mmCIF file of C-alpha atoms in Angstrom:
data_model
loop_
_atom_site.group_PDB
_atom_site.id
_atom_site.type_symbol
_atom_site.label_atom_id
_atom_site.label_comp_id
_atom_site.label_asym_id
_atom_site.label_seq_id
_atom_site.Cartn_x
_atom_site.Cartn_y
_atom_site.Cartn_z
ATOM 1 C CA MET A 484 -9.936 -23.322 1.918
ATOM 2 C CA VAL A 485 -12.249 -20.719 1.497
ATOM 3 C CA GLN A 486 -15.655 -19.889 -1.260
ATOM 4 C CA ALA A 487 -15.918 -17.408 -2.992
ATOM 5 C CA VAL A 488 -18.625 -16.436 -5.818
ATOM 6 C CA GLY A 489 -19.115 -18.568 -9.062
ATOM 7 C CA GLY A 490 -16.898 -20.931 -7.174
ATOM 8 C CA LYS A 491 -13.768 -20.447 -6.880
ATOM 9 C CA LEU A 492 -11.525 -21.438 -4.340
ATOM 10 C CA LEU A 493 -8.845 -18.108 -2.929
ATOM 11 C CA GLU A 494 -6.338 -18.536 -0.917
ATOM 12 C CA TYR A 495 -3.362 -16.713 -0.658
ATOM 13 C CA THR A 496 -0.306 -18.177 0.226
ATOM 14 C CA GLY A 497 2.276 -15.940 -0.389
ATOM 15 C CA LYS A 498 4.686 -18.485 -2.526
ATOM 16 C CA VAL A 499 3.070 -16.694 -5.894
ATOM 17 C CA GLN A 500 5.486 -14.071 -6.659
ATOM 18 C CA PRO A 501 5.986 -12.242 -10.076
ATOM 19 C CA GLN A 502 8.934 -12.414 -12.452
ATOM 20 C CA LEU A 503 11.567 -9.891 -12.247
ATOM 21 C CA GLY A 504 10.440 -6.931 -13.576
ATOM 22 C CA GLU A 505 7.206 -8.117 -14.459
ATOM 23 C CA ARG A 506 4.560 -5.212 -14.511
ATOM 24 C CA GLY A 507 0.448 -5.689 -13.194
ATOM 25 C CA ALA A 508 -1.914 -4.338 -16.064
ATOM 26 C CA ASN A 509 -1.564 -0.934 -14.991
ATOM 27 C CA GLY A 510 1.232 -0.752 -15.369
ATOM 28 C CA GLN A 511 3.463 0.285 -12.397
ATOM 29 C CA LEU A 512 6.373 -2.753 -11.570
ATOM 30 C CA LEU A 513 5.648 -5.445 -9.752
ATOM 31 C CA TYR A 514 8.295 -6.706 -6.298
ATOM 32 C CA PRO A 515 8.235 -10.043 -5.163
ATOM 33 C CA TYR A 516 7.155 -9.918 -1.506
ATOM 34 C CA PHE A 517 7.666 -12.300 1.263
ATOM 35 C CA PRO A 518 5.051 -12.492 3.709
ATOM 36 C CA ASN A 519 5.507 -14.258 7.124
ATOM 37 C CA PRO A 520 2.624 -17.660 8.113
ATOM 38 C CA GLU A 521 1.317 -15.231 10.191
ATOM 39 C CA LEU A 522 0.111 -12.762 8.239
ATOM 40 C CA VAL A 523 -1.024 -15.614 5.389
ATOM 41 C CA GLU A 524 -3.592 -15.888 7.893
ATOM 42 C CA ALA A 525 -4.569 -13.368 8.472
ATOM 43 C CA VAL A 526 -5.562 -12.249 4.719
ATOM 44 C CA ASN A 527 -6.801 -15.227 4.829
ATOM 45 C CA LEU A 528 -8.744 -14.574 7.246
ATOM 46 C CA ALA A 529 -10.363 -11.882 5.780
ATOM 47 C CA ILE A 530 -11.550 -13.315 2.347
ATOM 48 C CA TYR A 531 -13.155 -15.907 4.214
ATOM 49 C CA LEU A 532 -14.894 -12.876 6.002
ATOM 50 C CA GLU A 533 -15.230 -10.843 4.406
ATOM 51 C CA ARG A 534 -14.166 -8.038 7.121
ATOM 52 C CA PRO A 535 -11.316 -5.491 5.546
ATOM 53 C CA LEU A 536 -7.721 -6.613 6.817
ATOM 54 C CA LEU A 537 -6.394 -3.168 9.147
ATOM 55 C CA LEU A 538 -2.281 -3.952 8.444
ATOM 56 C CA LYS A 539 -0.155 -1.264 10.799
ATOM 57 C CA GLY A 540 3.961 -1.437 11.809
ATOM 58 C CA GLU A 541 6.110 0.699 10.945
ATOM 59 C CA PRO A 542 5.788 2.881 7.420
ATOM 60 C CA GLY A 543 8.495 1.297 4.973
ATOM 61 C CA CYS A 544 7.814 -2.997 6.314
ATOM 62 C CA GLY A 545 5.917 -2.994 3.423
ATOM 63 C CA LYS A 546 1.931 -2.879 4.324
ATOM 64 C CA THR A 547 1.229 -1.064 1.014
ATOM 65 C CA LEU A 548 2.446 -2.904 -1.478
ATOM 66 C CA LEU A 549 0.767 -6.642 0.297
ATOM 67 C CA ALA A 550 -2.115 -5.279 -1.987
ATOM 68 C CA SER A 551 -0.149 -5.966 -5.470
ATOM 69 C CA ALA A 552 0.918 -9.503 -3.650
ATOM 70 C CA VAL A 553 -2.464 -10.450 -2.910
ATOM 71 C CA ALA A 554 -3.294 -9.556 -6.217
ATOM 72 C CA TYR A 555 -1.044 -11.175 -8.560
ATOM 73 C CA GLU A 556 -1.413 -14.177 -6.754
ATOM 74 C CA LEU A 557 -4.923 -14.624 -7.118
ATOM 75 C CA ASP A 558 -4.744 -13.209 -10.162
ATOM 76 C CA LEU A 559 -7.108 -10.032 -9.145
ATOM 77 C CA LYS A 560 -7.151 -6.245 -10.130
ATOM 78 C CA LEU A 561 -6.099 -4.245 -7.925
ATOM 79 C CA GLU A 562 -8.079 -1.021 -6.893
ATOM 80 C CA ALA A 563 -5.294 1.440 -5.247
ATOM 81 C CA TRP A 564 -7.145 3.973 -2.749
ATOM 82 C CA TYR A 565 -4.352 6.935 -1.953
ATOM 83 C CA VAL A 566 -5.621 8.534 1.058
ATOM 84 C CA LYS A 567 -4.705 12.261 0.587
ATOM 85 C CA SER A 568 -5.726 15.157 3.660
ATOM 86 C CA THR A 569 -8.134 16.844 1.233
ATOM 87 C CA SER A 570 -9.726 13.052 0.466
ATOM 88 C CA ARG A 571 -13.027 11.996 1.793
ATOM 89 C CA ALA A 572 -15.004 9.041 2.222
ATOM 90 C CA ARG A 573 -17.758 9.673 -0.753
ATOM 91 C CA ASP A 574 -14.683 9.940 -2.776
ATOM 92 C CA GLY A 575 -13.935 6.247 -3.271
ATOM 93 C CA LEU A 576 -17.572 5.641 -4.213
ATOM 94 C CA TYR A 577 -17.913 8.172 -6.643
ATOM 95 C CA ILE A 578 -17.442 12.228 -7.396
ATOM 96 C CA TYR A 579 -20.658 13.325 -8.986
ATOM 97 C CA ASP A 580 -19.804 16.395 -11.952
ATOM 98 C CA ALA A 581 -22.460 18.648 -10.624
ATOM 99 C CA VAL A 582 -19.536 21.666 -11.871
ATOM 100 C CA GLY A 583 -20.057 19.698 -15.253
ATOM 101 C CA ARG A 584 -23.358 18.475 -16.465
ATOM 102 C CA LEU A 585 -23.763 23.092 -15.655
ATOM 103 C CA ARG A 586 -20.792 23.109 -18.398
ATOM 104 C CA ASP A 587 -23.216 21.034 -20.831
ATOM 105 C CA ALA A 588 -26.035 23.245 -19.759
ATOM 106 C CA GLN A 589 -25.243 26.229 -21.146
ATOM 107 C CA LEU A 590 -22.753 24.999 -23.543
ATOM 108 C CA ALA A 591 -26.173 23.742 -25.217
ATOM 109 C CA THR A 592 -28.188 26.681 -24.511
ATOM 110 C CA SER A 593 -25.957 28.464 -26.572
ATOM 111 C CA ASN A 594 -25.847 25.420 -29.374
ATOM 112 C CA ARG A 595 -22.768 24.086 -28.658
ATOM 113 C CA LEU A 596 -22.945 20.730 -27.984
ATOM 114 C CA THR A 597 -24.228 17.768 -30.747
ATOM 115 C CA PRO A 598 -27.642 16.342 -29.909
ATOM 116 C CA GLU A 599 -25.244 13.399 -28.967
ATOM 117 C CA GLN A 600 -24.166 15.628 -25.918
ATOM 118 C CA ILE A 601 -27.526 17.270 -25.812
ATOM 119 C CA LEU A 602 -28.672 13.917 -24.580
ATOM 120 C CA ARG A 603 -25.846 12.642 -22.101
ATOM 121 C CA ILE A 604 -26.822 16.094 -20.205
ATOM 122 C CA ASP A 605 -30.618 14.757 -19.448
ATOM 123 C CA ASP A 606 -29.369 10.897 -18.056
ATOM 124 C CA PRO A 607 -27.944 12.393 -14.237
ATOM 125 C CA THR A 608 -25.528 8.670 -14.586
ATOM 126 C CA SER A 609 -22.888 10.509 -17.164
ATOM 127 C CA TYR A 610 -21.422 11.755 -15.464
ATOM 128 C CA VAL A 611 -20.582 9.610 -11.770
ATOM 129 C CA ARG A 612 -17.032 8.931 -11.720
ATOM 130 C CA TRP A 613 -16.836 5.738 -9.411
ATOM 131 C CA GLY A 614 -14.274 5.847 -7.334
ATOM 132 C CA PRO A 615 -11.972 2.137 -6.090
ATOM 133 C CA LEU A 616 -15.045 1.111 -3.893
ATOM 134 C CA GLY A 617 -17.602 2.212 -7.161
ATOM 135 C CA ARG A 618 -16.036 -0.250 -9.807
ATOM 136 C CA ALA A 619 -15.322 -2.842 -7.273
ATOM 137 C CA PHE A 620 -18.359 -3.567 -6.104
ATOM 138 C CA GLN A 621 -19.918 -3.541 -9.775
ATOM 139 C CA GLN A 622 -17.761 -5.849 -11.178
ATOM 140 C CA GLN A 623 -19.096 -10.231 -11.035
ATOM 141 C CA GLN A 624 -15.350 -11.280 -10.003
ATOM 142 C CA ARG A 625 -13.413 -10.097 -6.683
ATOM 143 C CA ARG A 626 -11.319 -7.228 -6.809
ATOM 144 C CA VAL A 627 -8.579 -6.532 -4.163
ATOM 145 C CA VAL A 628 -9.209 -2.778 -2.606
ATOM 146 C CA LEU A 629 -5.524 -1.340 -1.701
ATOM 147 C CA ILE A 630 -6.780 1.720 1.566
ATOM 148 C CA ASP A 631 -3.414 3.093 1.692
ATOM 149 C CA GLU A 632 -2.847 5.384 4.820
ATOM 150 C CA ILE A 633 -6.749 6.446 6.245
ATOM 151 C CA ASP A 634 -5.445 8.142 9.201
ATOM 152 C CA LYS A 635 -4.328 10.525 7.250
ATOM 153 C CA ALA A 636 -7.449 11.659 6.115
ATOM 154 C CA ASP A 637 -9.680 13.908 8.461
ATOM 155 C CA ILE A 638 -11.355 11.586 11.531
ATOM 156 C CA ASP A 639 -14.336 11.685 10.136
ATOM 157 C CA PHE A 640 -13.741 9.323 7.153
ATOM 158 C CA PRO A 641 -13.033 6.121 8.229
ATOM 159 C CA ASN A 642 -16.374 6.538 10.531
ATOM 160 C CA ASP A 643 -18.177 7.997 6.862
ATOM 161 C CA LEU A 644 -17.656 4.371 5.120
ATOM 162 C CA LEU A 645 -18.845 2.349 7.973
ATOM 163 C CA LEU A 646 -21.746 1.246 6.257
ATOM 164 C CA GLU A 647 -20.810 0.783 2.965
ATOM 165 C CA LEU A 648 -17.577 -1.529 4.398
ATOM 166 C CA ASP A 649 -19.573 -3.457 6.396
ATOM 167 C CA GLN A 650 -22.914 -3.961 3.831
ATOM 168 C CA LYS A 651 -20.524 -3.513 0.992
ATOM 169 C CA GLN A 652 -23.840 -1.402 -0.822
ATOM 170 C CA PHE A 653 -23.863 2.298 -1.557
ATOM 171 C CA PHE A 654 -26.647 4.839 -1.858
ATOM 172 C CA VAL A 655 -25.973 7.973 -4.794
ATOM 173 C CA GLU A 656 -28.255 10.573 -3.824
ATOM 174 C CA GLU A 657 -27.776 12.522 -7.345
ATOM 175 C CA THR A 658 -29.060 10.061 -9.395
ATOM 176 C CA GLY A 659 -31.367 7.189 -7.074
ATOM 177 C CA GLN A 660 -29.129 4.159 -7.589
ATOM 178 C CA GLU A 661 -28.617 2.027 -5.219
ATOM 179 C CA ILE A 662 -25.408 -0.291 -5.676
ATOM 180 C CA GLU A 663 -24.453 -3.840 -4.230
ATOM 181 C CA ALA A 664 -21.661 -5.262 -4.342
ATOM 182 C CA LYS A 665 -22.331 -8.271 -6.561
ATOM 183 C CA ALA A 666 -18.711 -9.817 -5.360
ATOM 184 C CA ALA A 667 -17.383 -8.992 -2.651
ATOM 185 C CA PRO A 668 -13.538 -7.107 -2.608
ATOM 186 C CA ILE A 669 -10.781 -7.650 -0.176
ATOM 187 C CA VAL A 670 -10.201 -5.368 1.330
ATOM 188 C CA LEU A 671 -6.866 -4.544 2.911
ATOM 189 C CA ILE A 672 -6.081 -0.967 5.056
ATOM 190 C CA THR A 673 -2.922 0.556 5.862
ATOM 191 C CA SER A 674 -1.997 2.956 9.171
ATOM 192 C CA ASN A 675 0.911 4.751 9.978
ATOM 193 C CA ASP A 676 -0.599 4.994 13.032
ATOM 194 C CA GLU A 677 -1.046 8.570 13.130
ATOM 195 C CA LYS A 678 -4.557 8.623 14.931
ATOM 196 C CA ASP A 679 -6.293 6.952 16.873
ATOM 197 C CA LEU A 680 -8.805 5.235 14.005
ATOM 198 C CA PRO A 681 -12.691 5.279 16.415
ATOM 199 C CA ASP A 682 -13.886 1.646 18.265
ATOM 200 C CA ALA A 683 -17.156 1.399 15.489
ATOM 201 C CA PHE A 684 -14.590 1.216 12.266
ATOM 202 C CA LEU A 685 -12.674 -1.404 14.503
ATOM 203 C CA ARG A 686 -14.818 -3.659 15.248
ATOM 204 C CA ARG A 687 -15.703 -4.139 11.262
ATOM 205 C CA CYS A 688 -12.224 -4.794 10.551
ATOM 206 C CA LEU A 689 -9.110 -7.493 11.633
ATOM 207 C CA PHE A 690 -5.531 -6.332 13.125
ATOM 208 C CA HIS A 691 -2.628 -7.579 11.697
ATOM 209 C CA TYR A 692 0.649 -6.277 12.668
ATOM 210 C CA VAL A 693 3.126 -6.169 10.025
ATOM 211 C CA GLU A 694 6.147 -7.489 11.760
ATOM 212 C CA PHE A 695 9.791 -5.756 10.201
ATOM 213 C CA PRO A 696 11.484 -8.339 8.371
ATOM 214 C CA SER A 697 13.986 -11.084 10.001
ATOM 215 C CA ARG A 698 17.853 -11.026 9.014
ATOM 216 C CA GLU A 699 17.379 -14.394 6.953
ATOM 217 C CA ARG A 700 13.954 -12.496 5.640
ATOM 218 C CA LEU A 701 16.165 -9.421 4.429
ATOM 219 C CA ILE A 702 18.328 -11.534 2.467
ATOM 220 C CA GLU A 703 15.329 -13.329 0.806
ATOM 221 C CA ILE A 704 14.014 -9.995 -0.198
ATOM 222 C CA VAL A 705 17.924 -8.982 -1.267
ATOM 223 C CA ASN A 706 18.491 -12.449 -3.134
ATOM 224 C CA ALA A 707 15.213 -11.463 -5.000
ATOM 225 C CA LEU A 708 15.611 -8.359 -6.648
ATOM 226 C CA PHE A 709 18.510 -8.794 -6.961
ATOM 227 C CA PRO A 710 19.818 -12.526 -8.434
ATOM 228 C CA THR A 711 22.639 -12.122 -9.293
ATOM 229 C CA SER A 712 24.236 -10.250 -6.863
ATOM 230 C CA PRO A 713 27.414 -11.784 -4.976
ATOM 231 C CA GLU A 714 27.070 -14.053 -1.710
ATOM 232 C CA ALA A 715 29.386 -11.773 0.438
ATOM 233 C CA LEU A 716 28.326 -8.481 -0.793
ATOM 234 C CA VAL A 717 25.243 -9.585 -0.028
ATOM 235 C CA LYS A 718 26.410 -9.938 3.572
ATOM 236 C CA GLN A 719 28.099 -8.366 4.286
ATOM 237 C CA ALA A 720 25.670 -5.192 3.684
ATOM 238 C CA ILE A 721 23.042 -6.154 5.631
ATOM 239 C CA ASP A 722 25.173 -7.041 7.872
ATOM 240 C CA SER A 723 25.660 -3.653 7.446
ATOM 241 C CA PHE A 724 22.186 -2.421 7.363
ATOM 242 C CA TRP A 725 21.415 -4.458 10.656
ATOM 243 C CA ARG A 726 23.813 -2.810 12.775
ATOM 244 C CA LEU A 727 22.669 0.679 11.964
ATOM 245 C CA ARG A 728 18.600 -0.700 13.007
ATOM 246 C CA GLU A 729 19.913 -2.638 15.877
ATOM 247 C CA LYS A 730 21.184 0.836 17.241
ATOM 248 C CA MET A 731 18.672 2.734 15.717
ATOM 249 C CA GLN A 732 16.496 0.901 17.725
ATOM 250 C CA GLU A 733 18.612 1.551 20.767
ATOM 251 C CA ASP A 734 19.120 5.054 20.306
ATOM 252 C CA LYS A 735 15.403 5.843 19.662
ATOM 253 C CA GLY A 736 13.323 2.867 20.481
ATOM 254 C CA GLU A 737 10.237 1.687 19.923
ATOM 255 C CA ALA A 738 8.746 5.491 18.480
ATOM 256 C CA GLY A 739 11.362 6.949 16.258
ATOM 257 C CA LYS A 740 12.064 6.337 12.570
ATOM 258 C CA LYS A 741 14.136 3.316 11.689
ATOM 259 C CA VAL A 742 16.167 2.399 8.143
ATOM 260 C CA SER A 743 13.088 0.241 6.571
ATOM 261 C CA THR A 744 13.220 -2.731 3.889
ATOM 262 C CA SER A 745 12.508 0.193 0.551
ATOM 263 C CA GLU A 746 15.348 2.461 2.029
ATOM 264 C CA LEU A 747 17.495 -0.981 2.043
ATOM 265 C CA ILE A 748 16.728 -1.842 -1.680
ATOM 266 C CA ASP A 749 17.640 1.730 -2.730
ATOM 267 C CA TRP A 750 21.294 2.158 -1.220
ATOM 268 C CA PHE A 751 21.561 -2.263 -1.887
ATOM 269 C CA ARG A 752 21.579 -0.849 -5.817
ATOM 270 C CA VAL A 753 23.826 2.034 -5.884
ATOM 271 C CA LEU A 754 26.337 -0.613 -3.555
ATOM 272 C CA ARG A 755 26.033 -2.797 -6.487
ATOM 273 C CA ARG A 756 26.455 0.188 -9.306
ATOM 274 C CA TYR A 757 30.324 -1.009 -8.120
ATOM 275 C CA PRO A 758 32.292 -4.035 -8.251
ATOM 276 C CA GLU A 759 32.744 -6.503 -5.916
ATOM 277 C CA ASP A 760 35.851 -5.630 -4.276
ATOM 278 C CA GLU A 761 35.372 -2.351 -4.979
ATOM 279 C CA ALA A 762 31.879 -1.913 -3.065
ATOM 280 C CA LEU A 763 32.829 -4.529 -0.198
ATOM 281 C CA ALA A 764 35.756 -2.094 0.321
ATOM 282 C CA LYS A 765 33.176 0.209 1.050
ATOM 283 C CA LEU A 766 31.448 -1.109 3.433
ATOM 284 C CA ASP A 767 35.057 -1.969 5.918
ATOM 285 C CA GLY A 768 33.410 -0.583 9.303
ATOM 286 C CA LYS A 769 31.397 1.725 7.644
ATOM 287 C CA ILE A 770 28.050 2.376 6.154
ATOM 288 C CA PRO A 771 28.169 4.431 2.503
ATOM 289 C CA TYR A 772 25.824 6.443 0.965
ATOM 290 C CA ALA A 773 24.178 7.556 4.551
ATOM 291 C CA GLY A 774 21.621 9.650 3.297
ATOM 292 C CA VAL A 775 20.213 6.749 1.321
ATOM 293 C CA LEU A 776 19.635 5.467 4.396
ATOM 294 C CA LEU A 777 19.263 8.379 6.999
ATOM 295 C CA LYS A 778 16.706 10.976 6.634
ATOM 296 C CA ARG A 779 17.374 12.861 9.742
ATOM 297 C CA TRP A 780 20.010 15.815 10.675
ATOM 298 C CA ASP A 781 19.741 13.902 13.822
ATOM 299 C CA ASP A 782 20.505 10.301 13.073
ATOM 300 C CA HIS A 783 23.343 11.763 10.236
ATOM 301 C CA LEU A 784 24.922 13.419 13.682
ATOM 302 C CA ARG A 785 24.490 10.713 15.460
ATOM 303 C CA TYR A 786 25.762 8.102 13.358
ATOM 304 C CA LEU A 787 29.175 10.575 12.731
ATOM 305 C CA ARG A 788 30.409 10.694 16.418
ATOM 306 C CA GLN A 789 29.570 7.011 16.530
ATOM 307 C CA SER A 790 31.677 5.572 13.823
ATOM 308 C CA ARG A 791 34.069 8.195 15.499
ATOM 309 C CA GLY A 792 34.436 6.441 18.646
ATOM 310 C CA CYS A 793 32.722 10.200 20.282
ATOM 311 C CA GLU A 794 29.570 7.589 21.757
#
C-alpha cells in the first residue's frame, strides 16, 4: 500500500503484537495494542502522505502507546520526545553545548586537556547533541517519532516546528550544517487538548480522535495482559469498571476526567493478587481499592454517596 524509502512497503495493521514481557531496544516493556480500524487507517494515511498524525482523546486512552505499537510492527526504531513546560522546539532538533565548549577552551589554556580534546574544541560539530527529530532526519531508514503532549509547552512551540515538519529539514546555526531528512520519519503527536493549537500547525497535520475502547475491547486488552485470568473474574471486573465509568460519564459529561484504561490495568493487577473466589467476593456490588481508579476527592465522595444509596 505505502511505498517507503528503499522500496520497502510500510503498512500498519495493528495485528502484530509483542509477547508478554517482551522489551524494546531501549529496554522498555512493550504492551499489546488493539487499535480500531479507523485508527489503523489514520496511521497509514500519515505514513503515505508523510504528514504528522495529531492524536487527541481523553488521558489514558492509549495515544502515547500507539507510537511503540507502530514502531514494533514496522520494525522501526522509536524516538520519543516527552514535551515539558520548559521544552523548546529546537530541543527536538539539536542542543548546542556552548557552555561545554567554553569550559574546554578554558581548560585548554591551563594545559589540562589532551591533544585529542584540544582538536575537539576546533570542531564545533563536536558540541551538537541531536534531539529525537534531529536523529531521525539523519537515518537512512525511517523512524517513528513520538512528540508527546505537545500542548504542555508554550503556545509558540508548535509554530516553531512548522518548517521542520513540513520541509523535513533544518539549519544548525552554530555549525552551518543543513540537515535534510534522508527518510521522512513517521511522526505521531499527542495532545490532551489543554491549549488550542495554531491553525498553521493543524493544517500540516492529519487528525484522529482516539475513542475510548469498547467494553469488548477492554476484555481483549485485559486478557492479553493477564492471559491466565479466570473468565468470570475478567467479566465481573470489566462490568464493575464499565458501570463506574458510565456513571461518571453521566455525572460529569464529556469534560471531566473519567477512569481510563491505564487505571483499569492497575486495578485488575491488584485484584489478581487474590484467589478467584476472594476477588469475586470483593467485586460483589462494590469497587474494591477505589483509590486505584478514582484520583479526585470529589469522585471518591460521589462514589461513597452512591454506594450508600444517598444519591
